[in-house]
mmCIF file of C-alpha atoms in Angstrom:
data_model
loop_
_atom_site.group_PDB
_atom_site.id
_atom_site.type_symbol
_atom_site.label_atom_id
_atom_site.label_comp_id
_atom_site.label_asym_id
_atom_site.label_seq_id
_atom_site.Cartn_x
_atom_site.Cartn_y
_atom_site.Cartn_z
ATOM 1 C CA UNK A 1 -80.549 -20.642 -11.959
ATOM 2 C CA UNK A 2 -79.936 -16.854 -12.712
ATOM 3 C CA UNK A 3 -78.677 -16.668 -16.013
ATOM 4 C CA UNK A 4 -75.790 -13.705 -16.257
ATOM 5 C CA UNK A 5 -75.952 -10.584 -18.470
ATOM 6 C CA UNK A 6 -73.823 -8.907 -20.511
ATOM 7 C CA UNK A 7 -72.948 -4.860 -19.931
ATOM 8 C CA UNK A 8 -76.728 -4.005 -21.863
ATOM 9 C CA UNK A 9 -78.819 -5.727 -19.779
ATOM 10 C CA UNK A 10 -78.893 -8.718 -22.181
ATOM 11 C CA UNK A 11 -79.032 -12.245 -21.228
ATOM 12 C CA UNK A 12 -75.508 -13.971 -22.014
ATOM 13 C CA UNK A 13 -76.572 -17.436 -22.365
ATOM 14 C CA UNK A 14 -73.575 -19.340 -24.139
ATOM 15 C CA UNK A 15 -69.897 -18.415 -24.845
ATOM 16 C CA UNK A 16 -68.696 -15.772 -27.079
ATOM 17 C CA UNK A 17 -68.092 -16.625 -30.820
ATOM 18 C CA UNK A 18 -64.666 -18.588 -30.684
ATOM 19 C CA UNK A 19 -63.261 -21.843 -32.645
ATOM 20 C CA UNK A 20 -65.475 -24.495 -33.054
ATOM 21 C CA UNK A 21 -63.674 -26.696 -29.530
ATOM 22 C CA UNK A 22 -64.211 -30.230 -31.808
ATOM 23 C CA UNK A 23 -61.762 -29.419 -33.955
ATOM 24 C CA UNK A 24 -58.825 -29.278 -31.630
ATOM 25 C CA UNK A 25 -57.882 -32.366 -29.007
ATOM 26 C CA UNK A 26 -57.933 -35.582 -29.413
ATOM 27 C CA UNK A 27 -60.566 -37.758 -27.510
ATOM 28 C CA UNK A 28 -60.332 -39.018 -24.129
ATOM 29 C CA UNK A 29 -58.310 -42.083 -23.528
ATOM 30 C CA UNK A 30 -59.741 -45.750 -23.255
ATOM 31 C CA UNK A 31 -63.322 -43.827 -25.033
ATOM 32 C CA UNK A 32 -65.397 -45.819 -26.997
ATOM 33 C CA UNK A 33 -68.818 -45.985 -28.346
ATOM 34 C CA UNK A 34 -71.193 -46.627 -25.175
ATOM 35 C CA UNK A 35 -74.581 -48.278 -24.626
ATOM 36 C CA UNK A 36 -77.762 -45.518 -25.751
ATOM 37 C CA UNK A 37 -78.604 -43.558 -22.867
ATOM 38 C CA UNK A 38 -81.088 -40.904 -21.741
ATOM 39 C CA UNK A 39 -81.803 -38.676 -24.824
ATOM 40 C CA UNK A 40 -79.311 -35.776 -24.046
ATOM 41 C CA UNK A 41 -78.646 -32.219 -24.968
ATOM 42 C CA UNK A 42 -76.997 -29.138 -23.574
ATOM 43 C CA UNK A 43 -78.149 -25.552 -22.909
ATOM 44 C CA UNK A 44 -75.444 -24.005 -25.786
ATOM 45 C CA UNK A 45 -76.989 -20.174 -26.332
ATOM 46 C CA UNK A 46 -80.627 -19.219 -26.055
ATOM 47 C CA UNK A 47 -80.669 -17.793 -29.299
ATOM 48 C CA UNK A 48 -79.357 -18.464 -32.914
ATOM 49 C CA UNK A 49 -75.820 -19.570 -31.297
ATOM 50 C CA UNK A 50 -77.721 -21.795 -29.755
ATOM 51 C CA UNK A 51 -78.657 -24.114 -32.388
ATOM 52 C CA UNK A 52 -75.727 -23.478 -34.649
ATOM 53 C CA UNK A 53 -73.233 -24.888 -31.808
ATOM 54 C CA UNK A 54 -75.325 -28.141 -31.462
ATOM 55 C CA UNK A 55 -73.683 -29.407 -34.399
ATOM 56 C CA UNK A 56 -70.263 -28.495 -33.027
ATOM 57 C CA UNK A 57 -71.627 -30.442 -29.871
ATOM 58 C CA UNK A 58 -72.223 -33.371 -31.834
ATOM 59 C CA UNK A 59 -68.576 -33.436 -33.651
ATOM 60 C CA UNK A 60 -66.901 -33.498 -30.353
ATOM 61 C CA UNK A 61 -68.943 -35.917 -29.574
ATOM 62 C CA UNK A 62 -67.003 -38.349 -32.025
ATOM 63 C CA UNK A 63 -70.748 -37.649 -34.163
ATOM 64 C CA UNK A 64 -73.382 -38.719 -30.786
ATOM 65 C CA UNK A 65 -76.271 -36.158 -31.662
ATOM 66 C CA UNK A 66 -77.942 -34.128 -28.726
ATOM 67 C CA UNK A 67 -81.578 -34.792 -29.600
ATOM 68 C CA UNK A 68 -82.656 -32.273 -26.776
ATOM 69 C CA UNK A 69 -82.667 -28.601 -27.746
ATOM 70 C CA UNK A 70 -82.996 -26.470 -24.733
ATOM 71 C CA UNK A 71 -83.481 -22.202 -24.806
ATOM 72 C CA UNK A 72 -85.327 -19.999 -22.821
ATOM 73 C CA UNK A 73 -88.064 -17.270 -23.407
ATOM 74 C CA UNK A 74 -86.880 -13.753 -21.456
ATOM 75 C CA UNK A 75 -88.969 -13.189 -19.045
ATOM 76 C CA UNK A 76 -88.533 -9.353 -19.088
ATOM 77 C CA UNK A 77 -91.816 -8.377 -20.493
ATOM 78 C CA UNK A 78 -94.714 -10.317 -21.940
ATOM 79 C CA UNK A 79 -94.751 -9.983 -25.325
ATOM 80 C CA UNK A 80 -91.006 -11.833 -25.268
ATOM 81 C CA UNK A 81 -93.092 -14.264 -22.576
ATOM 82 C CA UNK A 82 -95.644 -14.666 -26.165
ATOM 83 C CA UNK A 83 -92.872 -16.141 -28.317
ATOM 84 C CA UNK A 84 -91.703 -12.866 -30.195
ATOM 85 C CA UNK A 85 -92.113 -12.630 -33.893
ATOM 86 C CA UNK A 86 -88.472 -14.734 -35.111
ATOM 87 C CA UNK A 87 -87.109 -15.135 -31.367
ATOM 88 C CA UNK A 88 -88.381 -19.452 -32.058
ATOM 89 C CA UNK A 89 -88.150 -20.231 -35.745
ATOM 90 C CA UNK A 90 -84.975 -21.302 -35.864
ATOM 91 C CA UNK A 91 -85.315 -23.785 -33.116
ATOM 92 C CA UNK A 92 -88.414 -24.682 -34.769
ATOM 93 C CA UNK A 93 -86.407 -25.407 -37.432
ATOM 94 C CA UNK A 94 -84.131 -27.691 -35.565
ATOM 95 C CA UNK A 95 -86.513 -29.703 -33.901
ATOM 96 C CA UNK A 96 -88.939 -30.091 -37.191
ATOM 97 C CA UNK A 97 -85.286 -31.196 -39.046
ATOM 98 C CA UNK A 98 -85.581 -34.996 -37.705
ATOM 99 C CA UNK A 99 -88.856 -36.413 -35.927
ATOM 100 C CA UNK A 100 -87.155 -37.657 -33.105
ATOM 101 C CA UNK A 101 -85.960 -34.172 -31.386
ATOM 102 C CA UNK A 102 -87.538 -32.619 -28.802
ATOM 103 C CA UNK A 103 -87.319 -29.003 -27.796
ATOM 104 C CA UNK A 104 -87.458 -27.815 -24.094
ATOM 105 C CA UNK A 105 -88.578 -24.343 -23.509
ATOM 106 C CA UNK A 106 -88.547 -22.319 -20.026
ATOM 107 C CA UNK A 107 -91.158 -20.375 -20.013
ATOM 108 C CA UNK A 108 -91.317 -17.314 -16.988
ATOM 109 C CA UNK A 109 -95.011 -17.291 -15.210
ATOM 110 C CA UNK A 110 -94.986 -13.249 -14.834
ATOM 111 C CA UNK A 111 -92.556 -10.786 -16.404
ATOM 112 C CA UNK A 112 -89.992 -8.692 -14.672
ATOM 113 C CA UNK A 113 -88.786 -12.602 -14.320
ATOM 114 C CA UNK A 114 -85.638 -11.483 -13.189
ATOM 115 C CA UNK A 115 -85.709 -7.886 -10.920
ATOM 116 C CA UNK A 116 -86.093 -8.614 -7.988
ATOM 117 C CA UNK A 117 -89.914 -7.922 -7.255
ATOM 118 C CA UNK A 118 -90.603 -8.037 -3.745
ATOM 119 C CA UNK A 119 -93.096 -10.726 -1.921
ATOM 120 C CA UNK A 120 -95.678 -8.512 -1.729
ATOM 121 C CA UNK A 121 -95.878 -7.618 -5.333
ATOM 122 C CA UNK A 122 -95.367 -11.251 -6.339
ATOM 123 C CA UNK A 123 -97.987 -12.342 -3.772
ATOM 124 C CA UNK A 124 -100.287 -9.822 -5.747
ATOM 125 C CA UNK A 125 -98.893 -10.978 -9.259
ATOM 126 C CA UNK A 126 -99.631 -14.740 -8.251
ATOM 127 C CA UNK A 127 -103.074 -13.985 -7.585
ATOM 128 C CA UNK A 128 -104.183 -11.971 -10.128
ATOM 129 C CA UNK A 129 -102.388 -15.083 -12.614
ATOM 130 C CA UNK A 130 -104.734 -17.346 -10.227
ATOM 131 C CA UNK A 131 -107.753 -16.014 -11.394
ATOM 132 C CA UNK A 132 -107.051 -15.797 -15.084
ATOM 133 C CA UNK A 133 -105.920 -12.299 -15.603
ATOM 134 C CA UNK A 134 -102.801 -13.340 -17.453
ATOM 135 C CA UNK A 135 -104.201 -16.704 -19.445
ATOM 136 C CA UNK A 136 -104.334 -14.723 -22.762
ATOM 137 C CA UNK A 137 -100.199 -13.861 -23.003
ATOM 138 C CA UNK A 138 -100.084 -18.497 -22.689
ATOM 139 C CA UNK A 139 -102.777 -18.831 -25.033
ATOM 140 C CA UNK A 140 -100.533 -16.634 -27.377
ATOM 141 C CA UNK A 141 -97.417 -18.739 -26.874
ATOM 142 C CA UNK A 142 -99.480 -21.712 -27.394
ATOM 143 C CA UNK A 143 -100.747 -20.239 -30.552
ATOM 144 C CA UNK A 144 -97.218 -19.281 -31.774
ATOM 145 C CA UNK A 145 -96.181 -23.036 -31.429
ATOM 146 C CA UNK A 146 -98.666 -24.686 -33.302
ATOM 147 C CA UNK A 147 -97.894 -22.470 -35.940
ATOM 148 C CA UNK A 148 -94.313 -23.212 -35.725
ATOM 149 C CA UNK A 149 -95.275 -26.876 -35.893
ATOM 150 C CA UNK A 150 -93.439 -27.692 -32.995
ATOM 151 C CA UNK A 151 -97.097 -28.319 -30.771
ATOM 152 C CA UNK A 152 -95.056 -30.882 -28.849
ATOM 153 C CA UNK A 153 -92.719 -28.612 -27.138
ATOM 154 C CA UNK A 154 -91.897 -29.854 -23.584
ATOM 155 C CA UNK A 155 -92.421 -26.461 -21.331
ATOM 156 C CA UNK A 156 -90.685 -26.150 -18.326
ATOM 157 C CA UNK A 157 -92.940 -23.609 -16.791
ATOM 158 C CA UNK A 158 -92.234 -21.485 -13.756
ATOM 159 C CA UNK A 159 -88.860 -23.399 -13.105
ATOM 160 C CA UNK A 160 -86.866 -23.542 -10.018
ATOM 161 C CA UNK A 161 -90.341 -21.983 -8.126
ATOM 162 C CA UNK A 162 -88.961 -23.016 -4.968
ATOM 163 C CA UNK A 163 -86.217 -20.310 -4.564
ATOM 164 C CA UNK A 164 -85.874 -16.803 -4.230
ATOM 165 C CA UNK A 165 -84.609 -16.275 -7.812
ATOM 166 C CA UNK A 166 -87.185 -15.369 -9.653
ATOM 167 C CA UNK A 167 -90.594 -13.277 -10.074
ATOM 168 C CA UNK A 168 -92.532 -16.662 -10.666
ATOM 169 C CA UNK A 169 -91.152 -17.704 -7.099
ATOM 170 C CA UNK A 170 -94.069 -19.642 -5.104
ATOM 171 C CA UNK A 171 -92.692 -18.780 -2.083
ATOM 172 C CA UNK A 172 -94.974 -15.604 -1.100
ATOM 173 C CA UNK A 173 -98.247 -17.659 -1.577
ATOM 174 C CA UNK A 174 -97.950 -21.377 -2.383
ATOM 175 C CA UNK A 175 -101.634 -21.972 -3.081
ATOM 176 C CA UNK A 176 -102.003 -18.730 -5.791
ATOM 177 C CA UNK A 177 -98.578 -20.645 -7.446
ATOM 178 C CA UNK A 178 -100.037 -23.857 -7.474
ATOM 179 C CA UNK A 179 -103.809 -22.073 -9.163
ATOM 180 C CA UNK A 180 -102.003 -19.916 -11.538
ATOM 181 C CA UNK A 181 -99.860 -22.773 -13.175
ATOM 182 C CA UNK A 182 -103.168 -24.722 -13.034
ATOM 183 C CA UNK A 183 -104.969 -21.649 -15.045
ATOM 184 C CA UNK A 184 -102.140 -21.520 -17.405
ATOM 185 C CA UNK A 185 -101.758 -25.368 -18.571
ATOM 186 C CA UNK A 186 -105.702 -25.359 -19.431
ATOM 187 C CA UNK A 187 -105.718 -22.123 -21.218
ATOM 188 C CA UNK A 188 -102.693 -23.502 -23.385
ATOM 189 C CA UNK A 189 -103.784 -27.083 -23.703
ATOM 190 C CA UNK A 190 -107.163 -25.289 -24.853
ATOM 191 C CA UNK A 191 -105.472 -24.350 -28.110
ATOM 192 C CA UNK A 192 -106.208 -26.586 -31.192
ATOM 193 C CA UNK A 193 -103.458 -28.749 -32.286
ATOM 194 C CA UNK A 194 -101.305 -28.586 -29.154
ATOM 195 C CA UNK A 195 -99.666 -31.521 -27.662
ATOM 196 C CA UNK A 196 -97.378 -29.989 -25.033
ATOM 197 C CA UNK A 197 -95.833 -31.874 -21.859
ATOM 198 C CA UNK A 198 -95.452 -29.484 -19.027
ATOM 199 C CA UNK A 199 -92.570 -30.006 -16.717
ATOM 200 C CA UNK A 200 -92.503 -28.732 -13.254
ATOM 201 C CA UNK A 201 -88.654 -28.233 -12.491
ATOM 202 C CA UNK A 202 -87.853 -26.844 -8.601
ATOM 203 C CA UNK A 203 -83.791 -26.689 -7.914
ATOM 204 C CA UNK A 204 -82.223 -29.892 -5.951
ATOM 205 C CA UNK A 205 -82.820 -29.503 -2.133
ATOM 206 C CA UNK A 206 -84.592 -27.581 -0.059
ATOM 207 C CA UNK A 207 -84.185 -24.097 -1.082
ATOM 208 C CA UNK A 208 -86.661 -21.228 0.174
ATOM 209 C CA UNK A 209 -90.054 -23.335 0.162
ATOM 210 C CA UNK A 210 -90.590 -27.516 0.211
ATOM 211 C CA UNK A 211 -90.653 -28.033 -3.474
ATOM 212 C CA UNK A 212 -93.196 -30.581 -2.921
ATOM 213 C CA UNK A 213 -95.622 -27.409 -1.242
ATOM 214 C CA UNK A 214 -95.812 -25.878 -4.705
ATOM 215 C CA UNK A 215 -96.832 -29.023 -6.868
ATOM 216 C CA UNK A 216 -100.028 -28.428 -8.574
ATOM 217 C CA UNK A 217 -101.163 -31.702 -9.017
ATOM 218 C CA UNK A 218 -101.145 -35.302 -11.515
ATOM 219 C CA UNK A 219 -103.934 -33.548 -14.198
ATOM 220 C CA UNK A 220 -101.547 -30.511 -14.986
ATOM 221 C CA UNK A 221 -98.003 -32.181 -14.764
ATOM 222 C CA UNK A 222 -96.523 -34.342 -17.049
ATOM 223 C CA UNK A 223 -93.167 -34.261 -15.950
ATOM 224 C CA UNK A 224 -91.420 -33.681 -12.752
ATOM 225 C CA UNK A 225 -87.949 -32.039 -13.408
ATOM 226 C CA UNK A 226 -85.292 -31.198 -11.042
ATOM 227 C CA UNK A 227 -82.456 -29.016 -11.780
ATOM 228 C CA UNK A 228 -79.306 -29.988 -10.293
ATOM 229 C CA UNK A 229 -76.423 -28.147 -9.731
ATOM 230 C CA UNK A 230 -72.739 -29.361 -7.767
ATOM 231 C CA UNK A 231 -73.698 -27.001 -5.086
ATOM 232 C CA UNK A 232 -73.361 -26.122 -2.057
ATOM 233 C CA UNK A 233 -69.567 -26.170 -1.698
ATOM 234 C CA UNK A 234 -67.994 -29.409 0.188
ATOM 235 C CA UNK A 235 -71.675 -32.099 -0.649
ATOM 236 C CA UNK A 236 -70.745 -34.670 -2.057
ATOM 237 C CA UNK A 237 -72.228 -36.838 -4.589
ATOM 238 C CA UNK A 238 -73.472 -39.169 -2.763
ATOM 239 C CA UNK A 239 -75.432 -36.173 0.102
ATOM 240 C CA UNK A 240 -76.978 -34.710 -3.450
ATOM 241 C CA UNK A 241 -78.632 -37.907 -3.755
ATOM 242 C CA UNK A 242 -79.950 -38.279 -0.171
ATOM 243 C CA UNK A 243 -80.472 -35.009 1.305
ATOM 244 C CA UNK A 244 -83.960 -33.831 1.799
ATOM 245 C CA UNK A 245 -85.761 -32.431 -1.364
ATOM 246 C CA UNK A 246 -82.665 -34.733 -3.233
ATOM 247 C CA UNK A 247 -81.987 -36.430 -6.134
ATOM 248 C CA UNK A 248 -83.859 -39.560 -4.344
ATOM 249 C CA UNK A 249 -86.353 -37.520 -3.075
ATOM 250 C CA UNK A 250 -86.953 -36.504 -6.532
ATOM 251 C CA UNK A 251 -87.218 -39.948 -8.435
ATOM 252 C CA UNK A 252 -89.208 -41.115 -5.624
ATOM 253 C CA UNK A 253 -91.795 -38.591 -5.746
ATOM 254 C CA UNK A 254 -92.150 -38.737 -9.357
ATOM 255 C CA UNK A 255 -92.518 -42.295 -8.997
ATOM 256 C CA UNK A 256 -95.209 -41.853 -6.561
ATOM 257 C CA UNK A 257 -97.118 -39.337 -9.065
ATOM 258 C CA UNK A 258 -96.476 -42.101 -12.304
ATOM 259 C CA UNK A 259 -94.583 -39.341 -13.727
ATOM 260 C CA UNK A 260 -91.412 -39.434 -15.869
ATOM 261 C CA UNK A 261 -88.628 -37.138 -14.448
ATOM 262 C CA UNK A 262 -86.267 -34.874 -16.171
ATOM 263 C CA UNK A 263 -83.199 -32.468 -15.527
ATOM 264 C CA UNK A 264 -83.494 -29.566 -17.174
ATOM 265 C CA UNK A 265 -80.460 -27.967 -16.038
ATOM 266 C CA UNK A 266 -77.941 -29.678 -14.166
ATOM 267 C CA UNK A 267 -73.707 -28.895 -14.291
ATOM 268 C CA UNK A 268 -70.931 -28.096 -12.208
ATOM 269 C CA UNK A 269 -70.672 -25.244 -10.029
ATOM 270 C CA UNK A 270 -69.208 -24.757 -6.326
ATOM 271 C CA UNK A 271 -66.989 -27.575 -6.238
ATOM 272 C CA UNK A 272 -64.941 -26.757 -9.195
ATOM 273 C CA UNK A 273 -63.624 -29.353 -11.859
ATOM 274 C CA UNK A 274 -64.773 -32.063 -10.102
ATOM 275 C CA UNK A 275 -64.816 -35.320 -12.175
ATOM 276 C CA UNK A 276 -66.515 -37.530 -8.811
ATOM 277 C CA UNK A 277 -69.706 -35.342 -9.342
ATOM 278 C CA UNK A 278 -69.852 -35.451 -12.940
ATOM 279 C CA UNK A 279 -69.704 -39.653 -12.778
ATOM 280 C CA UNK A 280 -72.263 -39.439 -10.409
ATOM 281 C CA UNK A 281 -74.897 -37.655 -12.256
ATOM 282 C CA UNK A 282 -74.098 -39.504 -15.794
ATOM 283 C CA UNK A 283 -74.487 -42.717 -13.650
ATOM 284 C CA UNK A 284 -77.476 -41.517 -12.088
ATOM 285 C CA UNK A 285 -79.242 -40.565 -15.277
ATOM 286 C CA UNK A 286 -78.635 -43.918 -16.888
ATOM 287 C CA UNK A 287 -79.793 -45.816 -14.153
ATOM 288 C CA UNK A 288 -82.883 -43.537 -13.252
ATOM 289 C CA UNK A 289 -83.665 -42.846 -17.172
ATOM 290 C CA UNK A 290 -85.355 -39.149 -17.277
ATOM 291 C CA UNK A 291 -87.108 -38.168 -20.467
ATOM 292 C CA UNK A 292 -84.366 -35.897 -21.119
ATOM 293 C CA UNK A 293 -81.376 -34.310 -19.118
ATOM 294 C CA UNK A 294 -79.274 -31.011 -20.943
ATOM 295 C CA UNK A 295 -76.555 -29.955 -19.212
ATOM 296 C CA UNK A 296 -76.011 -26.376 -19.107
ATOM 297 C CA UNK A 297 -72.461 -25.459 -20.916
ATOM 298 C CA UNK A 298 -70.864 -22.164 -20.079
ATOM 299 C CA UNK A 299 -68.554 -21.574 -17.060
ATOM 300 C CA UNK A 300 -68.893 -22.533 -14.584
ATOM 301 C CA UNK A 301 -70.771 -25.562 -14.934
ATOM 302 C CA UNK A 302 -69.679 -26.425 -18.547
ATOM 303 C CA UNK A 303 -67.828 -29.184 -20.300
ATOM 304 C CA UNK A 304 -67.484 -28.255 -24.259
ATOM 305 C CA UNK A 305 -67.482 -24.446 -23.880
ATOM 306 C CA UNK A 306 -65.892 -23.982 -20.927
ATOM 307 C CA UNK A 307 -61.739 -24.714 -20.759
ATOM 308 C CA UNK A 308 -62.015 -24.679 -16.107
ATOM 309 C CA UNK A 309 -63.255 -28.163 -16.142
ATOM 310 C CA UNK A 310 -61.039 -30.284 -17.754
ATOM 311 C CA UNK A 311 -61.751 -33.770 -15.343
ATOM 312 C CA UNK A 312 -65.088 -33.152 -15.571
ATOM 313 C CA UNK A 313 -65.159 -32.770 -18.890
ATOM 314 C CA UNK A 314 -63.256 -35.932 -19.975
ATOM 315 C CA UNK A 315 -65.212 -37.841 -17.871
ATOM 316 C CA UNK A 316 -68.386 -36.445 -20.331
ATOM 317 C CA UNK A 317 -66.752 -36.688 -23.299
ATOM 318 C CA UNK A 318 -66.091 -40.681 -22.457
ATOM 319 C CA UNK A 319 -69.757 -41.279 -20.765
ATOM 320 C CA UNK A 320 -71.777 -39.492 -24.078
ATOM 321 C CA UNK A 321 -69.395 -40.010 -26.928
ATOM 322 C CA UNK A 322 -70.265 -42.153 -29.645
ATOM 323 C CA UNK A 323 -73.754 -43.425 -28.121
ATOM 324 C CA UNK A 324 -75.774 -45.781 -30.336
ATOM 325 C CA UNK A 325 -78.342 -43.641 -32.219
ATOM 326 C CA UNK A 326 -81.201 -45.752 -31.361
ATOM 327 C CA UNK A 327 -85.099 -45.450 -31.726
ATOM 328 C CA UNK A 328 -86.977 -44.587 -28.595
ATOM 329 C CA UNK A 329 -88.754 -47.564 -27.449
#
């Protein structure tokens, strides 16, 4: 999903500096301390806000820790594509603060991520990525990683692929996708030290293209993400689950593949505040268990930073707060 900007051109990714939300209201009614569930995060800020708020997170929380940290690199122009000097340290930080965090970076295939190149240039873009022209901006990242000691960083790379969004769409030319994300996982697995996990994350449903046309195969995948947003206005739950290109779609295919699945980004959206949506997906997480799920919190998909979503958000609050702080197994 298109993140929004502010009046600069910037990317707005998190509220604006207010009062920390846990320390006002008291929490929902009949919560209590559930069973340990999928290890959980949110999408808070993409930047220093970011991981200063997950603490806030964790208080309203009744003290359940989001063990996920999620940001994004722009995708405006390579060298912010390269991990800028300072743009990761302090997320670095954060996930080298306690051995059993992970952090989850989106990382843009080609730059101008967000301008609206045309399919012709993109079709040209994808190729010239397919045949290695670009491998030496990944091996950078990959370089900058290690060296933050965070080699373990799961990369959602070239996310939501199968829409129109973005400049690292696969739409234009499936096959150059699929060879370009192939050429970009061995040029940054070549790196010494690395141990990334590279999720491939299309949006719920159909969209422009068949996700399933732009997979790139078992060798370069380790997870298969999905990001899922209450959309379009009027589906249900229970039609998110079983459309084509669905939520079922999605655990079945990954299945299929032996691959764990994920969701990246997933949140409310067209159908308002609505609390039967919100149960759904918490339900559907514990019972399908993804490697991670961080749920993207500003309006209008939010629960902590956003005030619209009151249902929703109680029903959040109760599902997450005071989970077990267990090992992984």
């Amino acid at each position: 999903m298109a993140l929004p900007s502010d009046a600069s051109g910037d990317p707005v990714r998190g509220a604006p500096e207010a009062a920390d939300p846990a320390d006002g209201g008291a929490p929902p009614a009949g919560a209590s301390a559930g069973p340990p569930g999928p290890d959980f995060g949110a999408y808070l800020d993409y930047g220093s806000r970011g991981v200063a708020r997950m603490a806030g997170l964790s208080r309203w929380l009744g003290g359940a820790e989001p063990r996920v940290g999620r940001t994004y690199l722009p995708g405006d122009r390579w060298s912010n594509i390269e991990g800028a000097p300072g743009f990761l340290d302090l997320w670095a930080d954060w996930r080298t603060g306690r051995a059993d965090r992970t952090l989850v970076l989106n990382v843009p295939m080609l730059e101008r991520n967000e301008e609206g190149v045309g399919d012709r240039e993109v079709r040209r873009l994808l190729r010239r990525g397919a045949v290695g022209e670009f491998d030496h901006h990944f091996r950078a990242l990959a370089r900058r990683l290690v060296a933050l000691e965070v080699p373990d960083t799961v990369l959602v790379l070239g996310w939501e692929m199968n829409g129109i969004t973005y400049t690292h769409r696969c739409g234009p030319d499936p096959e150059a996708w699929k060879a370009y994300w192939r050429r970009i996982v061995t040029a940054m697995r070549a790196v010494p030290g690395q141990r990334f996990r590279f999720d491939f994350t299309p949006s719920r449903g159909l969209d422009a293209v068949p996700w399933t046309a732009c997979y790139p195969g078992d060798a370069v995948v380790d997870v298969i993400g999905m990001d899922a947003y209450d959309q379009p206005r009027g589906m249900p739950f229970a039609e998110q689950v079983r459309e084509p290109y669905g939520l079922r779609a999605h655990v079945d295919f990954a299945k299929a593949h032996g691959k764990p699945v994920s969701y990246p980004e997933w949140g409310l959206f067209r159908n308002g505040d609505n609390a039967e949506y919100m149960r759904g997906m918490l339900a559907w997480m514990d019972e399908h268990r993804p490697l991670y799920q961080t749920l993207t919190d500003y309006c209008p998909h939010g629960v902590w930073q956003c005030g619209d979503n009151p249902r929703a958000s109680a029903v959040y609050r109760a599902a997450l707060r005071g989970r077990a702080d267990v090992p992984r197994t």
